[in-house]
Short mmCIF file of C-alpha atoms in Angstrom, two decimals:
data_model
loop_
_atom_site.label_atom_id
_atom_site.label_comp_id
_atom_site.label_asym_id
_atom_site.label_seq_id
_atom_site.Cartn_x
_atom_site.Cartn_y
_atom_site.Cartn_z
CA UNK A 1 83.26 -47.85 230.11
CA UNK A 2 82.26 -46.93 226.23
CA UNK A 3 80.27 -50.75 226.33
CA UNK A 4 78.62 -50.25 229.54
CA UNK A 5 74.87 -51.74 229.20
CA UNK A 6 72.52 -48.87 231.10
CA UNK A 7 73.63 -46.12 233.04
CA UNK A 8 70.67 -45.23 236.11
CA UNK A 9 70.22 -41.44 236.95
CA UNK A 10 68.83 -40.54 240.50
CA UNK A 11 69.42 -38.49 243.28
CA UNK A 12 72.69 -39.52 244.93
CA UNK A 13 71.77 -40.17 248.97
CA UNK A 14 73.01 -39.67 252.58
CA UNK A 15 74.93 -42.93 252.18
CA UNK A 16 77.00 -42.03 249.06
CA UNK A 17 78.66 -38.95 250.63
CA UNK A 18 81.87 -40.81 251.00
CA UNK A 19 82.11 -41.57 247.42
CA UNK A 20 80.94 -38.31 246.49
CA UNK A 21 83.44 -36.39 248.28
CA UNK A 22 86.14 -38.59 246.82
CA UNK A 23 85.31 -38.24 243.49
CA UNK A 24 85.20 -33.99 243.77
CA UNK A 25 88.29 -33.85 245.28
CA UNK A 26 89.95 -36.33 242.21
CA UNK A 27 88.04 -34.31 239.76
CA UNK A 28 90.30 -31.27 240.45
CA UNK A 29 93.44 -32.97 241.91
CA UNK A 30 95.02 -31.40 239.35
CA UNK A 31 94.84 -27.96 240.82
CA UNK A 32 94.92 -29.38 244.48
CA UNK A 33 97.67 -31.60 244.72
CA UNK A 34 100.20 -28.96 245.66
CA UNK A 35 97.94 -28.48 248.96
CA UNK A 36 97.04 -31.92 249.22
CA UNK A 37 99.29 -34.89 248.90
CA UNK A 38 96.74 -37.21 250.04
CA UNK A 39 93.70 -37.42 247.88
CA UNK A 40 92.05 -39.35 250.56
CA UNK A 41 92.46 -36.13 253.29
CA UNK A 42 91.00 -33.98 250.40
CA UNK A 43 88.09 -35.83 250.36
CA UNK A 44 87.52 -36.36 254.25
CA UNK A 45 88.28 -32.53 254.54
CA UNK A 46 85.15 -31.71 252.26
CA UNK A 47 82.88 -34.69 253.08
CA UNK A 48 80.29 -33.06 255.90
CA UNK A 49 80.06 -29.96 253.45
CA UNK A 50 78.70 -31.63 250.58
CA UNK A 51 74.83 -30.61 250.11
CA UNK A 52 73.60 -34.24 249.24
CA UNK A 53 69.86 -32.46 247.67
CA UNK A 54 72.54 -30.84 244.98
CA UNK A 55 73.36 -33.80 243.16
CA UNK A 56 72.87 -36.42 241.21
CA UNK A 57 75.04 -39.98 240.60
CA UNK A 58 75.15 -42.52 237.37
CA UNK A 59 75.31 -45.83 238.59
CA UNK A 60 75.70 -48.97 236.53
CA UNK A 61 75.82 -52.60 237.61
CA UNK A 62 74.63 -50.94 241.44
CA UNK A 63 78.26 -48.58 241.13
CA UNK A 64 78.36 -45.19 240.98
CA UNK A 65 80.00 -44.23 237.37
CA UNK A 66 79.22 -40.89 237.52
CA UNK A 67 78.51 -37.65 239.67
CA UNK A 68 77.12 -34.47 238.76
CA UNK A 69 75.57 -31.33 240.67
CA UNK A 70 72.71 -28.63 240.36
CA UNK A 71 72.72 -25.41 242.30
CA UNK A 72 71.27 -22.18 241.47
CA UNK A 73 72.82 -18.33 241.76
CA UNK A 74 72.25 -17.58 245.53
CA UNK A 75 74.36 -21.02 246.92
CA UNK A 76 76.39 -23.71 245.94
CA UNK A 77 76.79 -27.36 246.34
CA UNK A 78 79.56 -27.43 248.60
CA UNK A 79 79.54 -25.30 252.17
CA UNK A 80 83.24 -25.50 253.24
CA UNK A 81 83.78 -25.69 256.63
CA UNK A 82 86.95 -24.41 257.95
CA UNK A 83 86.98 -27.05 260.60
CA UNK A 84 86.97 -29.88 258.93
CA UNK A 85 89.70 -28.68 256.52
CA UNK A 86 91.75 -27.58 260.09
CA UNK A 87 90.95 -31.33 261.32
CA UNK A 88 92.89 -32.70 258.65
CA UNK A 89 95.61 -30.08 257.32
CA UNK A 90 96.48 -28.30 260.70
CA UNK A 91 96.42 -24.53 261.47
CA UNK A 92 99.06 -23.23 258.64
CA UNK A 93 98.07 -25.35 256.17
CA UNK A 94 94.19 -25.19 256.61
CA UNK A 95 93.93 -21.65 255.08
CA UNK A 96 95.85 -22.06 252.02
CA UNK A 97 93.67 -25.30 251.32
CA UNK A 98 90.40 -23.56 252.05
CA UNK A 99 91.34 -20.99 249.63
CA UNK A 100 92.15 -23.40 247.03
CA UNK A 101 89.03 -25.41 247.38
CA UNK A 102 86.57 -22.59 247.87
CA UNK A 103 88.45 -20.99 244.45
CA UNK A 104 87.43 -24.26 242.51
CA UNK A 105 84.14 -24.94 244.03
CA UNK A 106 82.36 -21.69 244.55
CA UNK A 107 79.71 -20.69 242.44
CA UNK A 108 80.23 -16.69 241.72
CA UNK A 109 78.19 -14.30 238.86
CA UNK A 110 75.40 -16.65 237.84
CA UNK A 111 72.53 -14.09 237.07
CA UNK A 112 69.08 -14.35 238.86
CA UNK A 113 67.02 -17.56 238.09
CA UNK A 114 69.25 -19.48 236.78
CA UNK A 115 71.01 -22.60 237.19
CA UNK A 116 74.77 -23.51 237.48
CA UNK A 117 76.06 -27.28 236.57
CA UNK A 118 79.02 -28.23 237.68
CA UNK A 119 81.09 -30.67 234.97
CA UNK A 120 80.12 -34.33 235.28
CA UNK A 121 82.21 -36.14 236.84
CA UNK A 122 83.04 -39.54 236.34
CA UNK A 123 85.14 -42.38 238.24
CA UNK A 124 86.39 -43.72 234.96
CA UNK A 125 88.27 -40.72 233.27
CA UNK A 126 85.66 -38.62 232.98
CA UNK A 127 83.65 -40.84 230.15
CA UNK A 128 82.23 -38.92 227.80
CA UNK A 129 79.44 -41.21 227.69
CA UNK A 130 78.62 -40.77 231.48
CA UNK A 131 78.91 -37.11 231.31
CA UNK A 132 76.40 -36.68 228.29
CA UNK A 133 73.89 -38.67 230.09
CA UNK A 134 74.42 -36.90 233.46
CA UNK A 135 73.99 -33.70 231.43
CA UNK A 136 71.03 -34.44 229.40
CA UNK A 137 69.00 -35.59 232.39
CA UNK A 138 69.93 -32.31 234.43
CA UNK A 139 69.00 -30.04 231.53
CA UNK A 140 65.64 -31.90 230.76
CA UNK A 141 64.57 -31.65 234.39
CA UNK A 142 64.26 -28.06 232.99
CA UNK A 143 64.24 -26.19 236.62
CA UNK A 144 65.74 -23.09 234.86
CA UNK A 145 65.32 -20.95 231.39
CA UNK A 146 68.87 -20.83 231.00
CA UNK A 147 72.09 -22.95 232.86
CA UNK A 148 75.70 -22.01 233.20
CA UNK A 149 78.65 -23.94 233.13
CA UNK A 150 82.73 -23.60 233.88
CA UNK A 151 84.82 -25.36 231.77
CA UNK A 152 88.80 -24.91 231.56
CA UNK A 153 89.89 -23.18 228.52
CA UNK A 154 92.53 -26.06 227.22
CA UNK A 155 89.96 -28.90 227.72
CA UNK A 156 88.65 -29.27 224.33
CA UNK A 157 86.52 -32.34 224.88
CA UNK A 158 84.56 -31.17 227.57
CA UNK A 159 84.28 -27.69 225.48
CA UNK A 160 82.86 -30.23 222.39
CA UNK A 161 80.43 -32.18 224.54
CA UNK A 162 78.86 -29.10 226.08
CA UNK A 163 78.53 -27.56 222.22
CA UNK A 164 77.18 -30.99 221.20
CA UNK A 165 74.84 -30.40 223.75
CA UNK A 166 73.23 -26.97 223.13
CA UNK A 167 76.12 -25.03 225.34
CA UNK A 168 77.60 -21.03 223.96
CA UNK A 169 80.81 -19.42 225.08
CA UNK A 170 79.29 -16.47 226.73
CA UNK A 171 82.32 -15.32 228.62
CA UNK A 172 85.78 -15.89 229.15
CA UNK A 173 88.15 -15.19 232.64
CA UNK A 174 90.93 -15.98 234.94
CA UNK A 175 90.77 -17.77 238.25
CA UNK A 176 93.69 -18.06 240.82
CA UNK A 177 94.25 -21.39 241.88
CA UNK A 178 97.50 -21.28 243.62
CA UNK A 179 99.93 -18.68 244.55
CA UNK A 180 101.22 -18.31 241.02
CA UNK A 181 99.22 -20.19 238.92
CA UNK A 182 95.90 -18.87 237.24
CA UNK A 183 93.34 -20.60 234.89
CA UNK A 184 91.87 -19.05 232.05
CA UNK A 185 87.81 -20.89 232.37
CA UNK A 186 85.09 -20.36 229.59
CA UNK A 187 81.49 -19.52 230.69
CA UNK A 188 79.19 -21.30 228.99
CA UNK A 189 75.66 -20.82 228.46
CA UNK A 190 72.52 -22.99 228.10
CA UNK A 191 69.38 -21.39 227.24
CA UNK A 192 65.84 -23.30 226.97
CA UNK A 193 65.00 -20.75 224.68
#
């Protein structure tokens, strides 16, 4: 990916919802795959939720490389619906996934008028190069004074590119992601300012 010629950044559309809901459910497989063995059932299960006007894709050489999303304090990007997680895990199984996806992809404590970015993520490993790009075009679109951002505690390279980018520690806490496991995320800041 690091010799990639030019990376396009536009609003991802109706027709990219497939790949889009793919690529958010492999970007936190990690914490899902206890729930759900099938990445491809993750993604069906939160495809009709996605709010397409949210994000944005990287495409180069007409693929998407890339994925990232915008949303402000009062909503998110994603609007689970228990249904479609019931449709593909079944009765028992649906609430313990729902939990698990609505603890990774809710957007909670972002003060008033201001914007929340959710990591970049990209098909490739999560290319650093694709997720600076991603990043810099969200933040000079310059909707809000100041942006927030989650970022696991142990990933160090993320943590560097956001720093790199203009991004403070502002906060540090612990999400449950399964029954026994939490995560210890950093809240990082971006102010225009």
């Amino acid at each position: 990916m690091s010799n990639m010629k030019k990376i396009d950044i536009m609003p991802l559309t109706e027709r990219d919802r497939g790949v889009a809901s793919y690529l958010m459910i492999y970007s936190a497989y990690d914490s899902l795959k206890k729930f759900i063995p099938k990445i491809e059932r993750g993604g069906l299960a939160i495809k009709n939720s996605l709010i397409i006007r949210k994000f944005y894709k990287a495409v180069s050489d007409g693929k998407i490389v890339g994925l990232i999303y915008s949303s402000d304090y009062r909503s998110g990007y994603i609007e689970l619906d228990y249904s479609d997680i019931r449709k593909q895990f079944g009765i028992i199984k649906a609430k313990k996934v729902y939990k698990a996806l609505e603890s990774i992809f809710s957007i909670k404590n972002i003060p008033k008028e201001c914007g929340y970015i959710g990591y970049p993520i990209s098909a490739e490993s999560m290319d650093t190069s694709v997720a600076e790009a991603l990043l810099k075009y969200i933040l000079s679109q310059r909707k809000y004074s100041k942006y927030y951002m989650k970022v696991s505690n142990n990933e160090f390279t993320k943590r560097e590119l956001l720093e790199k980018l203009g991004f403070k520690a502002v906060k540090e806490y612990e999400i449950e992601e399964s029954l026994n496991q939490k995560t210890t995320y950093l809240l990082m800041e971006y102010s225009d300012n």
